CSV table of C-alpha atoms and ligand atoms in Angstrom, one decimal:
chain,number,residue,atom,x,y,z
H,354,MET,CA,2.5,-5.2,28.5
H,355,SER,CA,0.4,-8.0,27.4
H,356,ALA,CA,1.0,-11.6,26.3
H,357,ARG,CA,0.1,-10.6,22.7
H,358,GLY,CA,3.3,-8.5,22.5
H,359,ASN,CA,3.7,-4.8,22.0
H,360,PHE,CA,6.0,-2.5,20.1
H,361,SER,CA,8.9,-1.9,22.4
H,362,SER,CA,8.8,1.9,21.9
H,363,LYS,CA,6.9,4.7,20.3
H,364,MET,CA,9.5,4.9,17.6
H,365,GLY,CA,9.1,1.2,17.0
H,366,PHE,CA,5.4,1.5,16.2
H,367,ILE,CA,5.9,4.5,13.9
H,368,LEU,CA,8.6,2.7,12.0
H,369,ALA,CA,6.6,-0.5,11.7
H,370,ALA,CA,3.5,1.4,10.6
H,371,ALA,CA,5.5,3.6,8.2
H,372,GLY,CA,7.2,0.4,7.0
H,373,SER,CA,3.7,-1.0,6.3
H,374,ALA,CA,2.8,2.1,4.4
H,375,VAL,CA,6.0,2.5,2.5
H,376,GLY,CA,6.3,-0.3,-0.1
H,377,LEU,CA,5.8,-1.2,-3.7
H,378,GLY,CA,2.8,1.2,-3.5
H,379,ASN,CA,5.1,4.1,-3.3
H,380,ILE,CA,8.0,3.2,-5.5
H,381,TRP,CA,6.3,0.9,-8.0
H,382,GLY,CA,2.7,2.0,-7.9
H,383,PHE,CA,2.8,5.7,-7.4
H,384,PRO,CA,5.0,6.6,-10.4
H,385,TYR,CA,3.1,4.4,-12.8
H,386,GLU,CA,-0.3,5.8,-11.6
H,387,VAL,CA,1.1,9.3,-12.1
H,388,GLY,CA,2.3,8.4,-15.5
H,389,GLN,CA,-1.1,7.0,-16.5
H,390,GLY,CA,-3.0,9.7,-14.8
H,391,GLY,CA,-1.4,12.5,-16.8
H,392,GLY,CA,1.2,13.7,-14.4
H,393,ALA,CA,1.0,16.4,-11.9
H,394,ALA,CA,-2.8,16.7,-11.9
H,395,PHE,CA,-2.9,13.2,-10.4
H,396,VAL,CA,-0.3,14.2,-7.8
H,397,VAL,CA,-2.4,17.1,-6.6
H,398,VAL,CA,-5.5,15.0,-6.2
H,399,TYR,CA,-3.5,12.3,-4.5
H,400,LEU,CA,-2.0,14.7,-2.0
H,401,ILE,CA,-5.4,16.2,-1.1
H,402,PHE,CA,-6.8,12.7,-0.5
H,403,CYS,CA,-3.9,11.7,1.7
H,404,PHE,CA,-4.1,14.6,4.0
H,405,ILE,CA,-7.7,15.6,4.4
H,406,LEU,CA,-9.3,12.2,4.0
H,407,CYS,CA,-6.9,9.4,4.6
H,408,TYR,CA,-5.2,10.9,7.6
H,409,PRO,CA,-8.4,10.9,9.7
H,410,VAL,CA,-9.1,7.3,8.7
H,411,MET,CA,-5.6,6.3,9.8
H,412,VAL,CA,-6.1,7.9,13.2
H,413,THR,CA,-9.4,6.1,13.6
H,414,GLU,CA,-8.0,2.7,12.7
H,415,ILE,CA,-5.1,3.0,15.1
H,416,ALA,CA,-7.5,4.2,17.9
H,417,ILE,CA,-9.9,1.3,17.4
H,418,GLY,CA,-6.9,-1.1,17.6
H,419,ARG,CA,-5.3,0.5,20.7
H,420,LYS,CA,-8.6,0.8,22.5
H,421,THR,CA,-9.4,-2.9,22.1
H,422,GLN,CA,-5.9,-4.4,21.8
H,423,LYS,CA,-7.5,-6.9,19.3
H,424,ASN,CA,-7.2,-8.0,15.8
H,425,ALA,CA,-9.4,-6.5,13.0
H,426,VAL,CA,-12.4,-8.7,13.8
H,427,GLY,CA,-11.9,-9.1,17.5
H,428,ALA,CA,-11.8,-5.3,17.9
H,429,PHE,CA,-15.4,-5.0,16.9
H,430,ASN,CA,-16.5,-7.8,19.2
H,431,ASP,CA,-14.6,-6.3,22.0
H,432,LEU,CA,-16.4,-3.0,21.7
H,433,GLY,CA,-19.6,-5.0,22.2
H,434,LEU,CA,-20.6,-4.3,18.6
H,435,LYS,CA,-20.2,-7.8,17.2
H,436,LYS,CA,-22.7,-7.2,14.4
H,437,TRP,CA,-20.1,-4.9,12.9
H,438,ASN,CA,-17.2,-7.3,12.8
H,439,PHE,CA,-18.0,-8.0,9.2
H,440,ILE,CA,-15.9,-4.9,8.6
H,441,GLY,CA,-12.9,-6.7,10.0
H,442,LYS,CA,-13.8,-9.8,8.0
H,443,LEU,CA,-14.0,-7.8,4.8
H,444,GLY,CA,-10.6,-6.4,5.7
H,445,ILE,CA,-9.1,-9.8,6.1
H,446,PHE,CA,-10.5,-10.8,2.7
H,447,SER,CA,-9.1,-7.7,1.0
H,448,GLY,CA,-5.7,-8.2,2.8
H,449,VAL,CA,-5.6,-11.8,1.4
H,450,LEU,CA,-6.4,-10.5,-2.1
H,451,ILE,CA,-3.8,-7.7,-1.9
H,452,LEU,CA,-1.0,-9.9,-0.6
H,453,SER,CA,-1.8,-12.5,-3.3
H,454,PHE,CA,-0.8,-10.1,-6.1
H,455,TYR,CA,1.5,-7.9,-4.1
H,456,ASN,CA,3.8,-10.9,-3.5
H,457,VAL,CA,4.0,-11.5,-7.3
H,458,ILE,CA,5.4,-8.1,-7.9
H,459,ALA,CA,7.7,-8.4,-4.9
H,460,GLY,CA,8.9,-11.6,-6.5
H,461,TRP,CA,9.8,-9.7,-9.7
H,462,ALA,CA,11.6,-7.1,-7.6
H,463,PHE,CA,13.5,-9.8,-5.7
H,464,GLY,CA,14.6,-11.4,-8.9
H,465,TYR,CA,15.9,-8.0,-10.1
H,466,ILE,CA,18.5,-8.1,-7.4
H,467,PHE,CA,20.2,-11.0,-9.1
H,468,GLU,CA,19.9,-9.4,-12.5
H,469,MET,CA,21.6,-6.3,-11.2
H,470,VAL,CA,24.3,-8.4,-9.5
H,471,ALA,CA,25.0,-10.0,-12.9
H,472,GLY,CA,25.1,-6.6,-14.5
H,473,ASN,CA,22.2,-7.5,-16.7
H,474,PHE,CA,20.8,-4.0,-17.3
H,475,ALA,CA,19.4,-5.1,-20.6
H,476,ILE,CA,16.7,-6.8,-18.5
H,477,ALA,CA,14.9,-3.4,-19.1
H,478,ASP,CA,14.1,-4.5,-22.6
H,479,GLN,CA,13.2,-8.0,-21.7
H,480,PHE,CA,10.8,-7.3,-18.8
H,481,GLY,CA,7.9,-8.9,-20.8
H,482,THR,CA,9.8,-12.1,-21.2
H,483,TYR,CA,11.1,-12.0,-17.6
H,484,ILE,CA,7.6,-12.0,-16.1
H,485,LYS,CA,6.5,-14.7,-18.5
H,486,ASP,CA,9.1,-17.1,-17.0
H,487,VAL,CA,6.7,-18.2,-14.3
H,488,VAL,CA,8.9,-20.9,-12.8
H,489,LYS,CA,11.7,-18.4,-12.2
H,490,VAL,CA,9.7,-15.4,-11.0
H,491,GLY,CA,7.3,-17.8,-9.2
H,492,SER,CA,10.2,-19.2,-7.2
H,493,TYR,CA,11.3,-15.8,-6.3
H,494,GLY,CA,7.8,-15.1,-5.1
H,495,LEU,CA,7.7,-18.3,-3.1
H,496,VAL,CA,10.9,-17.3,-1.3
H,497,PHE,CA,9.6,-13.8,-0.7
H,498,MET,CA,6.4,-15.2,0.8
H,499,GLY,CA,8.5,-17.6,2.9
H,500,VAL,CA,10.6,-14.7,4.4
H,501,THR,CA,7.3,-12.8,5.1
H,502,ALA,CA,5.9,-15.8,7.0
H,503,TYR,CA,9.2,-16.2,8.9
H,504,VAL,CA,9.1,-12.5,10.1
H,505,VAL,CA,5.5,-12.7,11.0
H,506,SER,CA,6.0,-16.0,12.9
H,507,LYS,CA,8.6,-14.2,15.1
H,508,GLY,CA,5.9,-11.7,16.3
H,509,VAL,CA,5.7,-8.0,16.5
H,510,SER,CA,8.8,-6.5,18.2
H,511,GLY,CA,11.2,-9.3,17.4
H,512,GLY,CA,10.9,-9.3,13.6
H,513,ILE,CA,8.8,-6.4,12.3
H,514,GLU,CA,10.2,-3.6,14.4
H,515,LYS,CA,13.8,-4.5,14.2
H,516,ALA,CA,13.8,-4.7,10.4
H,517,ALA,CA,12.1,-1.4,9.9
H,518,ARG,CA,14.5,0.4,12.2
H,519,ILE,CA,17.5,0.1,9.9
H,520,LEU,CA,16.0,-0.3,6.5
H,521,MET,CA,13.7,2.7,6.3
H,522,PRO,CA,16.4,5.4,6.7
H,523,THR,CA,18.8,3.6,4.3
H,524,LEU,CA,16.1,3.5,1.7
H,525,ILE,CA,15.5,7.2,1.9
H,526,ILE,CA,19.2,8.0,1.5
H,527,MET,CA,19.5,5.7,-1.5
H,528,MET,CA,16.5,7.3,-3.2
H,529,LEU,CA,17.8,10.7,-2.6
H,530,ILE,CA,21.1,9.7,-4.3
H,531,VAL,CA,19.3,8.2,-7.4
H,532,ALA,CA,17.0,11.2,-7.7
H,533,GLY,CA,19.9,13.5,-7.5
H,534,TYR,CA,21.8,11.7,-10.2
H,535,ALA,CA,18.7,11.5,-12.4
H,536,MET,CA,18.3,15.2,-12.3
H,537,THR,CA,21.7,15.8,-13.7
H,538,LEU,CA,20.8,13.9,-17.0
H,539,PRO,CA,19.8,15.7,-20.2
H,540,ASN,CA,16.0,16.4,-20.5
H,541,ALA,CA,15.5,15.7,-16.8
H,542,MET,CA,13.6,19.0,-16.6
H,543,ASP,CA,10.9,17.8,-19.1
H,544,GLY,CA,10.3,14.9,-16.7
H,545,LEU,CA,10.0,17.3,-13.7
H,546,LYS,CA,7.6,19.5,-15.6
H,547,PHE,CA,5.4,16.5,-16.4
H,548,TYR,CA,5.5,15.5,-12.7
H,549,LEU,CA,5.2,18.8,-11.0
H,550,ILE,CA,3.2,21.3,-13.2
H,551,PRO,CA,-0.4,20.3,-13.2
H,552,ASP,CA,-2.5,20.2,-16.4
H,553,PHE,CA,-6.0,20.0,-15.0
H,554,SER,CA,-7.5,19.2,-18.4
H,555,LYS,CA,-6.1,15.7,-17.8
H,556,LEU,CA,-8.2,15.4,-14.7
H,557,THR,CA,-10.9,12.8,-15.5
H,558,ALA,CA,-13.1,10.8,-13.2
H,559,SER,CA,-10.9,7.8,-13.5
H,560,VAL,CA,-7.9,9.8,-12.5
H,561,VAL,CA,-9.8,10.8,-9.3
H,562,TYR,CA,-10.8,7.2,-8.5
H,563,ASN,CA,-7.3,6.0,-9.1
H,564,ALA,CA,-5.9,8.7,-6.9
H,565,MET,CA,-8.2,7.7,-4.1
H,566,GLY,CA,-7.4,4.0,-4.4
H,567,GLN,CA,-3.7,4.7,-4.6
H,568,ALA,CA,-3.9,6.9,-1.4
H,569,PHE,CA,-5.7,4.2,0.5
H,570,PHE,CA,-3.4,1.5,-0.7
H,571,SER,CA,-0.2,3.5,-0.1
H,572,LEU,CA,-1.2,4.4,3.5
H,573,SER,CA,-2.3,0.8,4.2
H,574,LEU,CA,-5.8,1.9,5.1
H,575,GLY,CA,-9.3,0.4,4.8
H,576,MET,CA,-8.6,-3.2,5.8
H,577,GLY,CA,-7.7,-3.2,9.4
H,578,ALA,CA,-4.0,-3.4,9.0
H,579,LEU,CA,-3.7,-0.4,11.3
H,580,ILE,CA,-6.3,-1.6,13.7
H,581,THR,CA,-4.0,-4.6,14.0
H,582,TYR,CA,-0.8,-2.6,14.4
H,583,GLY,CA,-2.7,-0.2,16.7
H,584,SER,CA,-3.5,-3.1,19.0
H,585,TYR,CA,0.2,-3.3,19.8
H,586,VAL,CA,0.6,0.4,20.6
H,587,ASN,CA,1.1,1.6,24.2
H,588,LYS,CA,-1.5,3.7,25.9
H,589,SER,CA,0.9,6.5,26.5
H,590,ASP,CA,1.7,7.1,22.8
H,591,ASN,CA,0.2,10.0,20.9
H,592,ILE,CA,-1.9,8.5,18.1
H,593,VAL,CA,-2.7,11.8,16.4
H,594,ALA,CA,1.0,12.8,16.1
H,595,SER,CA,2.2,9.3,15.2
H,596,ALA,CA,-0.3,9.1,12.4
H,597,ALA,CA,0.8,12.5,11.1
H,598,LEU,CA,4.4,11.3,11.0
H,599,ILE,CA,3.4,8.1,9.2
H,600,THR,CA,1.4,9.9,6.6
H,601,LEU,CA,4.2,12.4,6.0
H,602,THR,CA,6.8,9.7,5.6
H,603,ASP,CA,4.7,7.7,3.2
H,604,VAL,CA,3.7,10.7,1.1
H,605,GLY,CA,7.3,11.9,1.2
H,606,ILE,CA,8.7,8.6,-0.1
H,607,ALA,CA,6.1,8.4,-2.9
H,608,LEU,CA,7.0,11.9,-4.0
H,609,LEU,CA,10.7,11.0,-3.8
H,610,ALA,CA,10.0,8.0,-6.0
H,611,GLY,CA,8.5,10.4,-8.6
H,612,LEU,CA,11.6,12.6,-8.4
H,613,MET,CA,13.6,9.6,-9.3
H,614,ILE,CA,11.5,8.2,-12.1
H,615,PHE,CA,10.3,11.2,-14.1
H,616,PRO,CA,13.5,12.9,-14.7
H,617,LEU,CA,14.7,9.5,-15.9
H,618,ILE,CA,11.8,9.1,-18.3
H,619,GLY,CA,12.5,12.7,-19.5
H,620,PHE,CA,16.1,11.6,-20.2
H,621,MET,CA,15.2,8.4,-22.0
H,622,SER,CA,12.4,9.8,-24.1
H,623,GLY,CA,14.5,12.7,-25.2
H,624,GLY,CA,11.9,15.0,-23.5
H,625,THR,CA,8.7,13.7,-25.1
H,626,MET,CA,7.8,11.7,-22.0
H,627,GLU,CA,6.8,8.8,-24.2
H,628,GLY,CA,6.5,5.7,-22.1
H,629,ALA,CA,5.4,7.5,-19.0
H,630,ALA,CA,2.0,5.8,-19.3
H,631,ARG,CA,3.5,2.3,-19.7
H,632,GLY,CA,1.8,1.1,-16.5
H,633,PRO,CA,2.9,-1.5,-14.0
H,634,GLY,CA,6.1,-2.3,-15.8
H,635,LEU,CA,7.4,1.3,-15.4
H,636,ILE,CA,10.0,1.0,-12.7
H,637,PHE,CA,11.2,-2.3,-13.9
H,638,VAL,CA,12.0,-0.8,-17.3
H,639,THR,CA,13.3,2.7,-16.4
H,640,LEU,CA,15.4,1.9,-13.4
H,641,PRO,CA,17.7,-0.7,-14.9
H,642,GLN,CA,18.3,1.7,-17.7
H,643,ILE,CA,19.6,4.3,-15.3
H,644,PHE,CA,21.8,1.9,-13.6
H,645,GLY,CA,23.0,0.9,-17.0
H,646,THR,CA,23.9,4.5,-17.9
H,647,ILE,CA,25.9,4.7,-14.6
H,648,GLY,CA,27.5,1.5,-15.9
H,649,GLY,CA,30.4,-0.6,-14.6
H,650,GLY,CA,30.9,-1.6,-11.0
H,651,LEU,CA,29.2,1.5,-9.7
H,652,GLY,CA,26.1,0.8,-11.8
H,653,ILE,CA,26.0,-2.8,-10.5
H,654,MET,CA,26.4,-1.6,-6.9
H,655,THR,CA,23.7,1.1,-7.0
H,656,GLY,CA,21.4,-1.2,-9.0
H,657,THR,CA,21.8,-4.0,-6.6
H,658,LEU,CA,21.5,-1.9,-3.5
H,659,PHE,CA,18.4,-0.2,-4.9
H,660,PHE,CA,16.5,-3.4,-5.5
H,661,VAL,CA,17.6,-4.8,-2.1
H,662,LEU,CA,16.1,-1.8,-0.4
H,663,LEU,CA,13.0,-2.0,-2.5
H,664,CYS,CA,12.6,-5.6,-1.4
H,665,PHE,CA,12.9,-4.6,2.2
H,666,ALA,CA,10.4,-1.9,1.7
H,667,ALA,CA,8.1,-4.5,0.2
H,668,LEU,CA,8.8,-6.9,3.0
H,669,THR,CA,7.7,-4.6,5.8
H,670,SER,CA,4.5,-4.2,3.8
H,671,THR,CA,3.9,-7.9,3.1
H,672,VAL,CA,4.5,-8.5,6.7
H,673,SER,CA,1.8,-6.1,7.7
H,674,LEU,CA,-0.6,-7.6,5.2
H,675,LEU,CA,0.0,-11.1,6.5
H,676,GLU,CA,-0.2,-9.9,10.1
H,677,VAL,CA,-3.9,-9.1,9.7
H,678,PRO,CA,-5.2,-12.6,9.1
H,679,ILE,CA,-2.5,-14.0,11.4
H,680,ALA,CA,-3.5,-11.8,14.4
H,681,TYR,CA,-7.1,-12.9,13.7
H,682,VAL,CA,-6.5,-16.7,13.6
H,683,VAL,CA,-4.1,-16.5,16.6
H,684,ASP,CA,-6.5,-14.4,18.8
H,685,GLU,CA,-9.8,-15.9,17.7
H,686,TRP,CA,-9.1,-19.5,16.6
H,687,LYS,CA,-6.2,-20.0,19.1
H,688,ILE,CA,-3.9,-21.3,16.5
H,689,LYS,CA,-0.2,-21.1,17.2
H,690,ARG,CA,1.4,-18.1,15.6
H,691,THR,CA,4.2,-20.0,13.8
H,692,ARG,CA,1.9,-22.6,12.4
H,693,ALA,CA,-0.7,-20.0,11.4
H,694,ALA,CA,1.9,-17.8,9.6
H,695,TRP,CA,3.2,-20.7,7.4
H,696,MET,CA,-0.2,-22.1,6.6
H,697,VAL,CA,-1.8,-18.8,5.7
H,698,ALA,CA,1.2,-17.6,3.7
H,699,LEU,CA,1.1,-20.8,1.6
H,700,THR,CA,-2.6,-20.5,1.0
H,701,ILE,CA,-2.2,-16.9,-0.1
H,702,PHE,CA,0.7,-17.8,-2.4
H,703,ILE,CA,-1.6,-20.3,-4.1
H,704,ILE,CA,-4.4,-17.8,-4.4
H,705,GLY,CA,-1.8,-15.6,-6.2
H,706,ILE,CA,-1.0,-18.1,-8.9
H,707,PRO,CA,-3.4,-16.6,-11.4
H,708,SER,CA,-1.9,-13.2,-10.9
H,709,LEU,CA,1.5,-14.8,-11.4
H,710,ILE,CA,0.7,-16.6,-14.6
H,711,GLY,CA,-1.5,-13.8,-16.0
H,712,ASN,CA,1.4,-11.8,-17.4
H,713,GLY,CA,1.8,-13.5,-20.7
H,714,TYR,CA,2.3,-17.1,-19.6
H,715,SER,CA,-1.4,-18.0,-19.4
H,716,GLU,CA,-3.4,-16.5,-22.2
H,717,PHE,CA,-6.6,-16.8,-20.2
H,718,PHE,CA,-5.4,-15.0,-17.1
H,719,SER,CA,-3.6,-12.4,-19.2
H,720,THR,CA,-6.6,-11.2,-21.2
H,721,ALA,CA,-9.8,-12.8,-20.2
H,722,PHE,CA,-11.0,-10.2,-17.7
H,723,THR,CA,-12.8,-7.9,-20.0
H,724,THR,CA,-15.8,-6.6,-18.2
H,725,TYR,CA,-13.9,-4.2,-16.2
H,726,LYS,CA,-12.8,-0.6,-17.1
H,727,ASP,CA,-12.6,1.3,-20.3
H,728,GLY,CA,-15.6,-0.3,-21.9
H,729,GLY,CA,-14.4,-3.9,-21.9
H,730,LYS,CA,-10.7,-3.6,-22.6
H,731,ASP,CA,-8.8,-6.8,-22.0
H,732,THR,CA,-7.3,-6.9,-18.6
H,733,ASP,CA,-5.0,-9.3,-16.9
H,734,PHE,CA,-5.9,-11.0,-13.7
H,735,LEU,CA,-3.4,-9.1,-11.5
H,736,SER,CA,-4.8,-5.8,-12.6
H,737,PHE,CA,-8.3,-7.0,-12.0
H,738,VAL,CA,-7.6,-8.1,-8.5
H,739,ALA,CA,-5.8,-4.9,-7.8
H,740,ALA,CA,-8.8,-2.9,-9.0
H,741,LEU,CA,-11.1,-5.0,-7.0
H,742,ALA,CA,-9.1,-4.7,-3.8
H,743,ASN,CA,-7.4,-1.3,-3.9
H,744,ASP,CA,-9.9,0.8,-5.7
H,745,THR,CA,-13.1,-0.8,-4.5
H,746,ILE,CA,-12.8,-2.7,-1.3
H,747,LEU,CA,-10.4,-0.4,0.5
H,748,PRO,CA,-12.6,2.8,0.0
H,749,LEU,CA,-15.5,0.7,1.1
H,750,GLY,CA,-13.6,-0.4,4.2
H,751,GLY,CA,-12.6,3.2,4.9
H,752,PHE,CA,-16.3,4.2,4.6
H,753,LEU,CA,-17.4,1.5,7.0
H,754,ILE,CA,-14.6,2.1,9.5
H,755,SER,CA,-15.2,5.9,9.7
H,756,PHE,CA,-19.0,5.5,9.7
H,757,PHE,CA,-18.7,2.9,12.4
H,758,ALA,CA,-16.3,4.9,14.6
H,759,ALA,CA,-18.3,8.1,14.5
H,760,HIS,CA,-21.9,6.8,14.6
H,761,ILE,CA,-21.9,3.4,16.1
H,762,TRP,CA,-19.0,3.4,18.5
H,763,LYS,CA,-19.5,7.1,18.9
H,764,LYS,CA,-17.3,10.1,18.5
H,765,HIS,CA,-16.8,10.8,22.2
H,766,ASN,CA,-15.4,7.3,22.6
H,767,LEU,CA,-13.0,7.9,19.8
H,768,ASP,CA,-12.0,11.2,21.3
H,769,GLU,CA,-11.4,9.6,24.7
H,770,GLU,CA,-9.0,7.1,23.1
H,771,LEU,CA,-7.2,9.8,21.1
H,772,ALA,CA,-6.8,12.0,24.1
H,773,GLN,CA,-4.8,9.3,25.9
H,774,GLY,CA,-1.2,10.1,25.3
H,775,ALA,CA,-2.2,13.4,23.7
H,776,PRO,CA,-2.8,15.9,26.5
H,777,ASN,CA,-3.5,18.9,24.2
H,778,TYR,CA,-5.9,17.0,22.0
H,779,LYS,CA,-9.2,18.0,23.6
H,780,GLY,CA,-10.4,21.3,22.3
H,781,SER,CA,-7.8,21.5,19.6
H,782,PHE,CA,-8.4,22.3,16.0
H,783,VAL,CA,-7.3,18.8,15.1
H,784,GLN,CA,-10.0,17.4,17.3
H,785,LYS,CA,-12.6,19.5,15.6
H,786,TYR,CA,-11.4,18.6,12.2
H,787,LEU,CA,-11.2,14.9,12.9
H,788,ASN,CA,-14.7,14.9,14.3
H,789,PHE,CA,-16.0,16.5,11.1
H,790,ALA,CA,-13.9,14.3,8.9
H,791,ILE,CA,-14.7,11.0,10.5
H,792,GLY,CA,-18.4,11.9,11.2
H,793,TYR,CA,-19.3,13.3,7.8
H,794,PHE,CA,-16.6,14.1,5.3
H,795,ALA,CA,-14.9,10.8,5.0
H,796,PRO,CA,-17.9,8.5,5.1
H,797,ILE,CA,-19.8,10.6,2.5
H,798,VAL,CA,-16.9,11.0,0.1
H,799,LEU,CA,-15.8,7.4,0.4
H,800,ALA,CA,-19.4,6.1,-0.1
H,801,ILE,CA,-19.7,8.2,-3.2
H,802,VAL,CA,-16.3,7.2,-4.6
H,803,PHE,CA,-17.1,3.6,-3.8
H,804,ILE,CA,-20.4,3.6,-5.7
H,805,LEU,CA,-19.0,5.6,-8.7
H,806,THR,CA,-16.0,3.3,-8.9
H,807,VAL,CA,-18.1,0.1,-8.9
H,808,LEU,CA,-20.4,1.5,-11.6
H,809,PHE,CA,-17.5,2.8,-13.7
H,810,LYS,CA,-15.0,0.1,-13.3
H,811,PHE,CA,-17.2,-2.9,-13.3
H,812,PHE,CA,-20.3,-1.8,-15.2
H,813,GLY,CA,-18.8,0.8,-17.5
H,814,ILE,CA,-21.4,3.3,-16.3
H,815,GLN,CA,-20.0,6.8,-16.0
H,816,ILE,CA,-22.0,9.3,-14.0
H,817,LEU,CA,-19.4,11.8,-13.1
U,1215,LIG,N1,1.0,0.3,1.8
U,1215,LIG,C1,1.8,-0.7,1.2
U,1215,LIG,C2,2.4,-0.2,-0.1
U,1215,LIG,O1,2.3,1.0,-0.4
U,1215,LIG,C3,0.9,-1.9,0.9
U,1215,LIG,C4,0.2,-2.4,2.0
U,1215,LIG,C5,0.7,-2.9,3.2
U,1215,LIG,C6,-1.2,-2.3,2.3
U,1215,LIG,N2,-0.3,-3.2,4.1
U,1215,LIG,C7,-1.5,-2.8,3.6
U,1215,LIG,C8,-2.2,-1.8,1.5
U,1215,LIG,C9,-2.7,-2.8,4.1
U,1215,LIG,C10,-3.5,-1.8,2.0
U,1215,LIG,C11,-3.7,-2.2,3.3
U,1215,LIG,O2,3.2,-0.9,-0.7
C-alpha cells in the first residue's frame, strides 16, 4: 500500500501484534508476579485490568496508528496536534528502557537452550551463579540483540510477520503439553489451588499496582508500540475485533504459563508452595527441574524445545520494542532502516549493561537502589528500571494516550477510524463502552494508579 510497508494480511497483523504482546511478560513475568502477589487474588485483578481497561487503550493505540500511518511521534504531528507528540517521545524513552533490561532476561533464556541441550538440569540450583557470569550471559544478550536488529532491519512483513506465523502456534502446543504433564505430578493440586482460588486478604495496594503494570506490559501498551504496528494495518481491517483477539491470546498464554508453573511448584514444595514468591528467577529455577524429572533424552528434548520457543516469543517482543524507535528515526530523521536498526540496538544494549551486571556481579548495581519500594529495601538495577518503566511510565502513557484520543483528538474522530473495516461498530454496545472507557474510565483510573504508584514506589508514601 505505501512505501513504508504494510502487514500483508489481516492475520499477519494480528500475529505480529500478538507476538509483540506474548513474550517474557507472559511466561517469565506473569507467574512470578502471581507468586509474589499471593496467587489467585492477583490473577483476578489482572484479568479485570486487561479486559475493561487495557483493551480500550489497545484499540485506541491501533486506531491512532492506522489513521496516521505514522510512528509514535509522527502520529501526533500528523493529526495536527504536534504539541502532544511528547506522548510519543515518552513512549520511545520507555521502549528503550524496557528493551534494555528485557534483552538481559532474553539473554538468560537464550543461554538456557544450551544448558538444556547439554542436559544440565542442575542449572536450576545454580541460577544465581549463572546470571553472575556476565561475560557469558552478556554474550548471549548481545547475540539476542543482534538477531532483533536483523529482523527489524528487514522491515515489517519480511521478518516480523513471517516469524510470528509459525512460532506462536507451536509455542501454545508446547505449553499445553508441559502444563498437562505438570498436572500429573504429586501435589500439583496444591499449586492449582494457590493459582486459581483467590484469597482476597492478600490483596494489598501493591498487588493492585503490580497487576496494573503487568497488564500494560504484557499487552505491550502505553508506549506507542501499537501505534507503530497500527500504522502498518490496512484500512479494511477490523481494529475492534483484532484487538479483542490479541488481548485474548495474550491473556490466554499468561494463564497457560501459570498452569504450567504452579502445579510444578506444588510438586517441588511438597504442597507448601514455598518458593512461589521467589521473584524474577522463578521460571529459570522451576522449569529445568521439571525437565529434569522427565529426564533422559525426552527431558533434553522438551527442555530444549521449550527454551527455543520462549526465545522466539521473546524475539517477537524485542522486535516490537525496537521497532518503535526505529520507525521514528526512519520516518522523522530519514535514516536508513538497516543502519538505524543496528545503531539503535547497540546503544540500547549498552544502556542495558547496568541491568546485566546488577545481578550479583556488580555490588553497586545489585543493591544500591534503595529508595524505591518497601521502605528502602535494597533493589537491583534491573528491578528498578522495570518498576520505573512498567509500573510507572506505561500507566502514565496509557493515561496520556486515552486522554488525548478522547479529549484532544476527539471521540468522534476515534469512532470514525474504528468504524472503518467494522461495519457494525456504530451504535453497538462496544462503541458505547469504548467511548466511556477511553473518555473517562481509563484516564481517571490510570491517572490515579500512576500518582499512587509514584508516591508508593518511589517515596514510600502509602495513601491507599
Ligand atoms: N508484551 C511483551 C511481553 O509480555 C513485552 C513488550 C513488547 C512490550 N513490546 C512492548 C511491553 C511494548 C510494553 C510495551 O513480554
